[in-house]
mmCIF file of C-alpha atoms in Angstrom:
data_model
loop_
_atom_site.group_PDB
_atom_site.id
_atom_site.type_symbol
_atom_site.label_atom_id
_atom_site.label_comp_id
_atom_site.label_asym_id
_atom_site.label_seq_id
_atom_site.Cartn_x
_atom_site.Cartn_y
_atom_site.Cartn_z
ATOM 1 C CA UNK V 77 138.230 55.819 153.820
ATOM 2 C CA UNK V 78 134.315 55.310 153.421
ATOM 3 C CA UNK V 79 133.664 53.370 150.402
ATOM 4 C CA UNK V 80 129.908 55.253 150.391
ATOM 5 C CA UNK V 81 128.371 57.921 152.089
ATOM 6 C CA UNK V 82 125.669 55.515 153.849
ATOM 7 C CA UNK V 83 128.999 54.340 156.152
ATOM 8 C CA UNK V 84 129.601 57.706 156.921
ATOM 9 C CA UNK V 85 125.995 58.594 157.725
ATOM 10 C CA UNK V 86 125.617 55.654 160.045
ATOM 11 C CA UNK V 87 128.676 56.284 162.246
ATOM 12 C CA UNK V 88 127.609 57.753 165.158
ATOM 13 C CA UNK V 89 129.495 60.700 167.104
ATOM 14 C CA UNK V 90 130.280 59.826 171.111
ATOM 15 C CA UNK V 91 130.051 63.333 173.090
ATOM 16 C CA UNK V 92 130.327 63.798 176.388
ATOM 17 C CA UNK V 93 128.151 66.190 178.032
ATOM 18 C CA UNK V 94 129.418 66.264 181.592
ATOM 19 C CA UNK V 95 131.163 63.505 183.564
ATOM 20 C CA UNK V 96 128.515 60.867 183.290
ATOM 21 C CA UNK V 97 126.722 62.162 180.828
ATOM 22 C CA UNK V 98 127.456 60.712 176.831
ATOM 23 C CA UNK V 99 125.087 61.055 173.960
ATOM 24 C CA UNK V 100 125.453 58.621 170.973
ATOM 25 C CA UNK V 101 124.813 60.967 168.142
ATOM 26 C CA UNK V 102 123.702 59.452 164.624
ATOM 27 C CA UNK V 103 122.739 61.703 161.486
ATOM 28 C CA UNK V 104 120.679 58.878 161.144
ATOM 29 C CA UNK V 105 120.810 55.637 163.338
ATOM 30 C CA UNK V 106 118.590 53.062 161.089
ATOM 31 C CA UNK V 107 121.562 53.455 158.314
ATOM 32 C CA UNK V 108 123.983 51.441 160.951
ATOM 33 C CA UNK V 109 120.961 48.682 161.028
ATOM 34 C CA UNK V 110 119.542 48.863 157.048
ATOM 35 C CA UNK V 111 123.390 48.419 155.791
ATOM 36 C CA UNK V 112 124.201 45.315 157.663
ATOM 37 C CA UNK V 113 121.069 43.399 157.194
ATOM 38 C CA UNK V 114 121.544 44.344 153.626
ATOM 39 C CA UNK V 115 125.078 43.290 153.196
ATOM 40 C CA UNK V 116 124.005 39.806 155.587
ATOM 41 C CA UNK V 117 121.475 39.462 152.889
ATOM 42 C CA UNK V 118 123.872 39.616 150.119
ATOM 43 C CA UNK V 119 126.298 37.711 151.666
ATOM 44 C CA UNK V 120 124.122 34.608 153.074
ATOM 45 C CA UNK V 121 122.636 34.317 149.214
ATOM 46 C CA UNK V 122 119.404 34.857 150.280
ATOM 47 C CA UNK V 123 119.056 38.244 147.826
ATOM 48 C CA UNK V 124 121.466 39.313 144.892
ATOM 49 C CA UNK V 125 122.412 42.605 143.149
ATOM 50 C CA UNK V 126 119.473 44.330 141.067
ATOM 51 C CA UNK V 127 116.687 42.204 143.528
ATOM 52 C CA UNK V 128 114.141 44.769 145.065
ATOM 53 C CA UNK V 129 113.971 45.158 148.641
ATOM 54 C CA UNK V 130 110.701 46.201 150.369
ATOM 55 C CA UNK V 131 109.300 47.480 152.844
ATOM 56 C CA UNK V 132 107.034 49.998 155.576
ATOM 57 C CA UNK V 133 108.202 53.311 156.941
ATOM 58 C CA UNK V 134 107.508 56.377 158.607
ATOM 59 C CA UNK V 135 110.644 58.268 156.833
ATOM 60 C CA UNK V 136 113.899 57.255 158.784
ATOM 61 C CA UNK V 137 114.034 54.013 158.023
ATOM 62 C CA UNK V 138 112.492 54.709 153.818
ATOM 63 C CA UNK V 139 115.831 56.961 153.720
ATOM 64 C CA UNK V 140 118.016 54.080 155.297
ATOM 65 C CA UNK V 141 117.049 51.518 152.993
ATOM 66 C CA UNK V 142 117.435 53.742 150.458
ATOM 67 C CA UNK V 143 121.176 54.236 150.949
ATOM 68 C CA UNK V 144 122.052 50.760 151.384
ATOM 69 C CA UNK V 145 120.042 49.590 148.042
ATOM 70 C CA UNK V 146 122.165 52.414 146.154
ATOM 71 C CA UNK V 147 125.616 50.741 148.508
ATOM 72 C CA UNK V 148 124.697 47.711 147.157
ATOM 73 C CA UNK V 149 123.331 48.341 143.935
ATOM 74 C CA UNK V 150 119.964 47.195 144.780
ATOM 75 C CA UNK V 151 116.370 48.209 143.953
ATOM 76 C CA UNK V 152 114.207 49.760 146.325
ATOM 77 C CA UNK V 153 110.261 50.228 147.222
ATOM 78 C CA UNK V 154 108.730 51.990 150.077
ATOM 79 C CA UNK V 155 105.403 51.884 151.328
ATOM 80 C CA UNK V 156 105.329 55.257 152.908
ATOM 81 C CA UNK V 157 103.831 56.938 155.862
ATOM 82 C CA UNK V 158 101.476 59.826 155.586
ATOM 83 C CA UNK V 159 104.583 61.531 157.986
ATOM 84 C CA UNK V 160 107.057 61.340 154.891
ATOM 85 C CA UNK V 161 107.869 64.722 153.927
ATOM 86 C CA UNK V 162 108.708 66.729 150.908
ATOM 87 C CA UNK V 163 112.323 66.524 151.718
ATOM 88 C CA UNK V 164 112.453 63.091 152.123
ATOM 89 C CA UNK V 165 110.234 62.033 149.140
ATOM 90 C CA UNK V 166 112.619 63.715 146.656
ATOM 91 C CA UNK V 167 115.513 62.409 148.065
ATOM 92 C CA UNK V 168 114.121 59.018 147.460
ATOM 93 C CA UNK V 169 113.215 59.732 144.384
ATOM 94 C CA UNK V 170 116.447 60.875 143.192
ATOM 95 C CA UNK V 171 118.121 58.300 144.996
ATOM 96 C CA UNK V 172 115.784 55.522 142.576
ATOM 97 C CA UNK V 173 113.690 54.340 145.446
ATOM 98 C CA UNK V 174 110.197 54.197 144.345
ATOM 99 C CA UNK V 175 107.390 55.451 147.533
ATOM 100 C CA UNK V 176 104.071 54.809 147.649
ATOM 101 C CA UNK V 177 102.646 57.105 150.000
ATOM 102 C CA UNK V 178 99.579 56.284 152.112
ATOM 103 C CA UNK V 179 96.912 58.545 151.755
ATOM 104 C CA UNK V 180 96.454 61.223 154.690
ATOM 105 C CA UNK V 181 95.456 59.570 158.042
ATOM 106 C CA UNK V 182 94.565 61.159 161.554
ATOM 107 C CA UNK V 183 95.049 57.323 163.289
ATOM 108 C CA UNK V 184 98.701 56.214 163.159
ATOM 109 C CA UNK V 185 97.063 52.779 164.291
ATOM 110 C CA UNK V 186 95.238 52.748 160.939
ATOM 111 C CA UNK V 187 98.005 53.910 158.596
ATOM 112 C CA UNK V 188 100.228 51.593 159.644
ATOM 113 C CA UNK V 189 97.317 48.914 159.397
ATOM 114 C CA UNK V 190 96.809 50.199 156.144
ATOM 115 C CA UNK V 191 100.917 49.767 154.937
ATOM 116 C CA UNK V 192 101.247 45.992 155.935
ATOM 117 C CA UNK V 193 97.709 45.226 153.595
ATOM 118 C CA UNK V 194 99.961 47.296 150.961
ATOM 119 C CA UNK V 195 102.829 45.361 151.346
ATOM 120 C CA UNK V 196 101.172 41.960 151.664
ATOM 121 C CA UNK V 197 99.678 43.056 148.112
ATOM 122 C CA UNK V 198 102.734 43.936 146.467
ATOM 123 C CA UNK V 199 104.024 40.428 147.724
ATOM 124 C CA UNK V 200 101.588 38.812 146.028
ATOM 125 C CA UNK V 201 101.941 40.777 142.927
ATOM 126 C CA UNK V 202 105.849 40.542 142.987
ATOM 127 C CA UNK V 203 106.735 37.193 144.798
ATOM 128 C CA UNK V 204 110.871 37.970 143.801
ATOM 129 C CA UNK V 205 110.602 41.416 145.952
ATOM 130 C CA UNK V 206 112.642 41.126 149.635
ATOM 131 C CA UNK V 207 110.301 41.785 152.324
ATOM 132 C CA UNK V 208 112.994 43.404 154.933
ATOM 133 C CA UNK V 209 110.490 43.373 157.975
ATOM 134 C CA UNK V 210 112.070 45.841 160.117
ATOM 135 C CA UNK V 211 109.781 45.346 163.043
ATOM 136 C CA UNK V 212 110.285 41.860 163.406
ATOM 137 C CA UNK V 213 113.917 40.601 161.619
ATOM 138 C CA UNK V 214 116.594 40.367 163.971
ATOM 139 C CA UNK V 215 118.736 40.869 161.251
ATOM 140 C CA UNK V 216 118.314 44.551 161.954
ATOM 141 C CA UNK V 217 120.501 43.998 165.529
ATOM 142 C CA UNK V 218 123.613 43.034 163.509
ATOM 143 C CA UNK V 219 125.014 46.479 162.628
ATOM 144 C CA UNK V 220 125.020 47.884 165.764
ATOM 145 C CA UNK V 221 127.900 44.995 167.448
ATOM 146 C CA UNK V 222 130.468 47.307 166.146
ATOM 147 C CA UNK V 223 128.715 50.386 167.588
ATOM 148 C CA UNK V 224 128.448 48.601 171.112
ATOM 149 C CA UNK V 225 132.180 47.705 171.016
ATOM 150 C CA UNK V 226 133.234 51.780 170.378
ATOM 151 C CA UNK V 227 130.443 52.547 173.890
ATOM 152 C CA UNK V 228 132.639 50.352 175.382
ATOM 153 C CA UNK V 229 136.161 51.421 174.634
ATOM 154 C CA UNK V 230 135.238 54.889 175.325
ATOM 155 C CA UNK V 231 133.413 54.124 178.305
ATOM 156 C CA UNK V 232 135.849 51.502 179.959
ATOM 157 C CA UNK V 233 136.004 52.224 183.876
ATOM 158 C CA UNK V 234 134.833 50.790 187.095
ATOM 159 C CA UNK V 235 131.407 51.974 187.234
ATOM 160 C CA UNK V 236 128.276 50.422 185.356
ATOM 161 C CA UNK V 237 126.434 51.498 182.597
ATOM 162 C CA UNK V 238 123.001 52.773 181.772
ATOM 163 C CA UNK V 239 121.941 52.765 178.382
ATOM 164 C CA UNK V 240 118.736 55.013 177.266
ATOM 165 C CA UNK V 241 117.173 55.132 174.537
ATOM 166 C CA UNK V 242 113.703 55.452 172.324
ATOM 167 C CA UNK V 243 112.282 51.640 171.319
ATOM 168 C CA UNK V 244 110.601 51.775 168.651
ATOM 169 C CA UNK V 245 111.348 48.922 166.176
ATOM 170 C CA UNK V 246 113.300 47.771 169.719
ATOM 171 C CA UNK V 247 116.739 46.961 167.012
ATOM 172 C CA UNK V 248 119.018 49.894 168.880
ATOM 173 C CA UNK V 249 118.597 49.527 172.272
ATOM 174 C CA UNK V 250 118.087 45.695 172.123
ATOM 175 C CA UNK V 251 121.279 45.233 169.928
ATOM 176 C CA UNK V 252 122.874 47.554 172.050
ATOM 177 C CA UNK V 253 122.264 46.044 175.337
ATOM 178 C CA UNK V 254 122.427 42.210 173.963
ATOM 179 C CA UNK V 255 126.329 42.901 172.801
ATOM 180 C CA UNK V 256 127.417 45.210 175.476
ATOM 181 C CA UNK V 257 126.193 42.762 178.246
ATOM 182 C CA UNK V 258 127.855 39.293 176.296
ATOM 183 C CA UNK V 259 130.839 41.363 175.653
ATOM 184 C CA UNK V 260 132.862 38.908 178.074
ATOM 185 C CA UNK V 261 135.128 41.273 179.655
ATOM 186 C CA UNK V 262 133.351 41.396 182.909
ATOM 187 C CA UNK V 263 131.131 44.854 182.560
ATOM 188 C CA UNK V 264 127.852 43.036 182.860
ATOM 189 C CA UNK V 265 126.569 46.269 184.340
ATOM 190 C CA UNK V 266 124.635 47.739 181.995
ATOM 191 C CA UNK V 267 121.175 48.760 182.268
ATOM 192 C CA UNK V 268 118.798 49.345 179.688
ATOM 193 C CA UNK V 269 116.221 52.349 180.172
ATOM 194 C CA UNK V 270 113.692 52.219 177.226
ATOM 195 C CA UNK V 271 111.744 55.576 176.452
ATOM 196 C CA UNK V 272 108.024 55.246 175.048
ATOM 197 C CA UNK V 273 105.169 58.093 173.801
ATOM 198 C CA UNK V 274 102.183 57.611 175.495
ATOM 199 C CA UNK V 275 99.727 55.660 173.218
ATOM 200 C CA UNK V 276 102.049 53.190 172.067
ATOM 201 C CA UNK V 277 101.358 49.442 172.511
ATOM 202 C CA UNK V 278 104.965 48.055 173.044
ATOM 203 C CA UNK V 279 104.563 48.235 177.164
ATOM 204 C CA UNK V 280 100.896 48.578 177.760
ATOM 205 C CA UNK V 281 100.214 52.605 176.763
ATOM 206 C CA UNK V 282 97.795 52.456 174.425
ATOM 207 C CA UNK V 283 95.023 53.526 176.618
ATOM 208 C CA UNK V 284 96.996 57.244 177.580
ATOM 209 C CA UNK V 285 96.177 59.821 175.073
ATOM 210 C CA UNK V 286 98.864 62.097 174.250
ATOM 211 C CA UNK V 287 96.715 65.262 172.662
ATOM 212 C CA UNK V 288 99.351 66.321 170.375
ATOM 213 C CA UNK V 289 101.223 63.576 168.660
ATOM 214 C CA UNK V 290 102.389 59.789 169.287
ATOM 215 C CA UNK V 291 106.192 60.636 168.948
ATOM 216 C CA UNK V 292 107.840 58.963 165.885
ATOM 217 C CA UNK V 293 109.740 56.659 165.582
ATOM 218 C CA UNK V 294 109.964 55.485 169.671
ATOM 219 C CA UNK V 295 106.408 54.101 169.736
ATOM 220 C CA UNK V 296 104.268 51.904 168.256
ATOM 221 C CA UNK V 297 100.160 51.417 167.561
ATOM 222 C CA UNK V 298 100.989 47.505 166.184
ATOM 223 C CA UNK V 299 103.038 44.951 168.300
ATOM 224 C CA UNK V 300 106.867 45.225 167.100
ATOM 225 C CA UNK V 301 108.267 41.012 167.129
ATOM 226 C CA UNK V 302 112.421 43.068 167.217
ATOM 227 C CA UNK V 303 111.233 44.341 170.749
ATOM 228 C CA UNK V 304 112.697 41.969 173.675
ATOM 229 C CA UNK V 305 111.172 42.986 176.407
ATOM 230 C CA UNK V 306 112.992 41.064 178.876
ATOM 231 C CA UNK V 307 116.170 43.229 177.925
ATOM 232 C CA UNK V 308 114.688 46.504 179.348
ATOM 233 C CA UNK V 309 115.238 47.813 183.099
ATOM 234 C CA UNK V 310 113.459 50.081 183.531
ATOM 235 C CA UNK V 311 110.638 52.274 181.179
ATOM 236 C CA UNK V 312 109.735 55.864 180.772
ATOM 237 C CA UNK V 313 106.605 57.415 178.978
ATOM 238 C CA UNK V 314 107.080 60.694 177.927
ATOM 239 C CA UNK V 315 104.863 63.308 176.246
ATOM 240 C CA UNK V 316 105.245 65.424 173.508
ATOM 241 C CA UNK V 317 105.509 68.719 175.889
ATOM 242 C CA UNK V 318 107.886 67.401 178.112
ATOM 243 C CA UNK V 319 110.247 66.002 174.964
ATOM 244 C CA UNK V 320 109.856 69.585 173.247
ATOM 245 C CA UNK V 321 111.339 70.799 176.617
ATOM 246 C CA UNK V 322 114.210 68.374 176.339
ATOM 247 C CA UNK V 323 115.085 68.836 172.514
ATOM 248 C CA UNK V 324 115.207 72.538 173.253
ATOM 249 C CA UNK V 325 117.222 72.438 176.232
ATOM 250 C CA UNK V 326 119.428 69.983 174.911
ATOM 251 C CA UNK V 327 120.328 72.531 172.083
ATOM 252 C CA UNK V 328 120.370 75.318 174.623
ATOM 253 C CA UNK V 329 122.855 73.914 176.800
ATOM 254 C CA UNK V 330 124.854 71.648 174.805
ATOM 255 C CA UNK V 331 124.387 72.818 171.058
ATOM 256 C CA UNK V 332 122.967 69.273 169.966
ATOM 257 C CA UNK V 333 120.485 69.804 167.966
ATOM 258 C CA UNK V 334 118.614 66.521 167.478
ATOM 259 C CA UNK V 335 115.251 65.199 166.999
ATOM 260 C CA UNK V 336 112.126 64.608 169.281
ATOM 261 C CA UNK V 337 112.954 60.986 170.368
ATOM 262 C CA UNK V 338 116.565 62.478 171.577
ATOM 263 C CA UNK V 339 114.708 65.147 173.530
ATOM 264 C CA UNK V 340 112.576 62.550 175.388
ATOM 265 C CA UNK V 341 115.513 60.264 175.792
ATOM 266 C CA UNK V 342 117.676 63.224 177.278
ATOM 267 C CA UNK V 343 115.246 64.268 180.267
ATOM 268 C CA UNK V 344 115.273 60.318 180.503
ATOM 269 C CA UNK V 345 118.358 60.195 180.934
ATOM 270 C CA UNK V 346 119.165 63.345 183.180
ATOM 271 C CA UNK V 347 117.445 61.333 185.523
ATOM 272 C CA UNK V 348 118.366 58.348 185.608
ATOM 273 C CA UNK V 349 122.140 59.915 186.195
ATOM 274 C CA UNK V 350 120.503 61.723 189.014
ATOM 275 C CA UNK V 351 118.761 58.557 190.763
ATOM 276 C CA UNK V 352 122.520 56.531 190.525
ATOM 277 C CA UNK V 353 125.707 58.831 191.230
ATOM 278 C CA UNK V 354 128.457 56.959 189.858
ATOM 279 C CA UNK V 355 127.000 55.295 186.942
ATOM 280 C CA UNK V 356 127.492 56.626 183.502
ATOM 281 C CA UNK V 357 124.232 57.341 181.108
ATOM 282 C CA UNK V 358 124.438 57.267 178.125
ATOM 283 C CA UNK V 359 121.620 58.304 175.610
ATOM 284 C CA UNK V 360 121.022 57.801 171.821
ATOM 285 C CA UNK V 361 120.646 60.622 169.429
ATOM 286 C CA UNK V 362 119.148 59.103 166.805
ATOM 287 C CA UNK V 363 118.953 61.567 163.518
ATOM 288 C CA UNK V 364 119.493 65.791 163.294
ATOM 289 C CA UNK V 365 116.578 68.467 164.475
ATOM 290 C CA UNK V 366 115.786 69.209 161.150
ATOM 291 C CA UNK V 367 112.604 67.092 160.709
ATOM 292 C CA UNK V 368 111.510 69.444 163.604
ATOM 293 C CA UNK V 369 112.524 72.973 163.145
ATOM 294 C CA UNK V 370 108.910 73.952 162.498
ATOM 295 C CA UNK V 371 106.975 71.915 165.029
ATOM 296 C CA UNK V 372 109.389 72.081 167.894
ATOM 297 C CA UNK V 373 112.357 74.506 167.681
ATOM 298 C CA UNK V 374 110.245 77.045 166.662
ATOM 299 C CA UNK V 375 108.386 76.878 169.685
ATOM 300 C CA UNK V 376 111.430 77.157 172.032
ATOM 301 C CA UNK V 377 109.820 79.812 174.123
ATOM 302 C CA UNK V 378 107.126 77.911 175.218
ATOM 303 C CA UNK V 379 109.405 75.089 176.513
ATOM 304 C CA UNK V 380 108.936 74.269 180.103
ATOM 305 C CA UNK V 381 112.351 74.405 182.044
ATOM 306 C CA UNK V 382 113.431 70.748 183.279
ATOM 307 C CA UNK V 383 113.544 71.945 186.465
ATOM 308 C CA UNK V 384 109.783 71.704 186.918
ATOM 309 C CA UNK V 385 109.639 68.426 184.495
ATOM 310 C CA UNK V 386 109.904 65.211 186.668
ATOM 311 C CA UNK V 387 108.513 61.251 185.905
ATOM 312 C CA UNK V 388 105.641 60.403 187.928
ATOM 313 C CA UNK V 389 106.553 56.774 189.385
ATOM 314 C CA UNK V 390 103.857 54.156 189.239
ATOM 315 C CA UNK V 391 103.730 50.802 189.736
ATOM 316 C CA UNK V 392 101.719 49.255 186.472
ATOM 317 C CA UNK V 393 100.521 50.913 183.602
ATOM 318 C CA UNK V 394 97.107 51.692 184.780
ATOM 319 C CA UNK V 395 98.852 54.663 186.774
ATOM 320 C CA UNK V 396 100.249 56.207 183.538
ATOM 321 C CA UNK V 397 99.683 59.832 183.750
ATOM 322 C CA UNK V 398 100.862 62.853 181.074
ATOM 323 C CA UNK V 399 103.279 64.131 180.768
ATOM 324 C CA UNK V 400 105.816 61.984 182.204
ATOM 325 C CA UNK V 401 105.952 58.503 183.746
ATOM 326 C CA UNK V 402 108.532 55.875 185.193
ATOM 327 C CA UNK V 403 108.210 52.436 185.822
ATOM 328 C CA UNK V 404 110.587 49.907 186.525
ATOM 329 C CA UNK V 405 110.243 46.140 184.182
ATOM 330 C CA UNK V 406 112.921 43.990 186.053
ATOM 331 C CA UNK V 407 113.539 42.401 182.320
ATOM 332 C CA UNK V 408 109.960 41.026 182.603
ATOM 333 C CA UNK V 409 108.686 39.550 179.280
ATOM 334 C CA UNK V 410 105.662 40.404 177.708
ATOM 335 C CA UNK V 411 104.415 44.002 177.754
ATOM 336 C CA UNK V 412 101.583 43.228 180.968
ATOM 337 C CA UNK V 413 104.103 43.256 183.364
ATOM 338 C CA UNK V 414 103.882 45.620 186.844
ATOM 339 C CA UNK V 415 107.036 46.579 189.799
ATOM 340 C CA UNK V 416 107.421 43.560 191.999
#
């Protein structure tokens, strides 16, 4: 039995969609991650119960950190995105997180700019207060070991393993491919597909302008130091359109109903399963559709079908074209690598 609902939350649902199809479905993912580093933390001395833990978010991880600090008895402080909701906010607030919310902002580049100053300002004003540096602590990797151990139970056969998923903070998919590979039972076939919104720096996209929206939460407009590039396979850039296709069909076909990122990590992943016959994909759902009812369910009808979606492949990033680009990184570091 769960000792708190955060466990509960952050225990992810394995469904399989056909025969070499799986989705890893969270309600939300960045509990799994915010609960271990908290209770490492705790554990290693280097915070006690009643400290204040701080940090920078765009809503997921806000409401992660959240949940752990009331697990653990711990205080709380956000320095929010201008994307945190009304939902969210008074969740937090009844939870006894405290938000500061950054002022509406056009340029995701400049509000989260405009966070870090904040937090580097509280730090200075509150010296006691945990910075938990989601970006760049690896500490963030440690809740997902247990996660990798359930893929591969449930996913134990002869053929390899392709493992897709949005970057973002690069914790998930890094963790994920990092335990799976050392697992030492000889399945050190598993490739790591990383999905990206155009405009994000992690790989090099900052020059392609997506006109509608960088996608949250699987991008980034400041360099992330939890992304290891040299982990990743193979890339994909997708654009809002074509991941508004893939949330909708997604729920069409399957019934999940999950956010944005999962939409651009499913048409990721549908083809990746169709370029290797034999190996089983498997993508990452990482919270619910609700965020998105307004902004993409709502406009199911104009979704393209996927039949008529397909990745452009290119060989560096100065071929990166909307809506939809591939582009295999060979585990290259550094985000200035091209194909061989």
């Amino acid at each position: 039995m769960d000792q708190h609902i955060a466990e509960a939350i952050g225990r992810p649902d394995l469904i399989r969609l056909d025969d070499r199809l799986v989705c890893l479905r969270f309600e939300t993912m960045k509990a799994v991650s915010a609960l271990a580093a908290v209770r490492h933390l705790l554990d290693t001395g280097a915070v006690r119960r009643g400290d204040t833990l701080l940090d920078s978010s765009s809503g997921i991880y806000a409401y992660a950190l959240a949940l752990a600090c009331h697990r653990h008895g711990m205080r709380c402080h956000i320095v929010g995105s201008t994307t945190v909701d009304h939902t969210l906010r008074t969740q937090l607030a009844v939870l006894g997180a405290t938000l500061e919310q950054m002022e509406p902002c056009s340029d995701l580049k400049l509000d989260q700019k405009r966070r870090v100053e904040r937090i580097h300002e509280i730090l200075a004003e509150h010296p006691e207060y945990h910075w938990m540096r989601q970006y760049h602590d690896d500490i963030h990797y440690l809740g997902y070991r247990a996660i990798a151990t359930r893929i591969r139970d449930a996913t134990d056969g002869p053929t390899g393993l392709t493992v897709v998923g949005g970057v973002g903070s690069g914790a998930s998919t890094g963790a994920l491919a990092r335990y799976l590979r050392a697992s030492g039972d000889g399945r050190a076939d598993v490739e790591l597909v990383g999905v990206q919104p155009y405009g994000s720096v992690t790989f090099g996209a900052e020059h392609v302008f997506d006109p509608e929206i960088i996608i949250a939460g699987i991008g980034s407009s400041i360099p992330f130091g939890n992304v290891s590039h040299e982990l990743y396979d193979t890339l994909h850039w997708i654009s809002f359109e074509a991941a508004l296709a893939g949330s909708v069909d997604l729920l069409r076909r399957h019934a999940v109903f999950a956010g944005l990122s999962t939409g651009a990590g499913y048409l990721a992943a549908r083809h990746e399963q169709r370029r290797a016959p034999g190996r089983t994909v498997l993508f990452i759902a990482a919270d619910t559709g609700h965020r998105y009812v307004d902004t993409v369910f709502a406009r199911h009808r104009e979704a393209a079908p996927l039949a008529e979606l397909a990745p452009r492949d290119v060989a560096d990033q100065s071929e990166l074209a909307l809506p939809w680009s591939r582009m295999r990184w060979n585990r290259a570091e550094g985000h200035g690598k091209h194909v061989d």
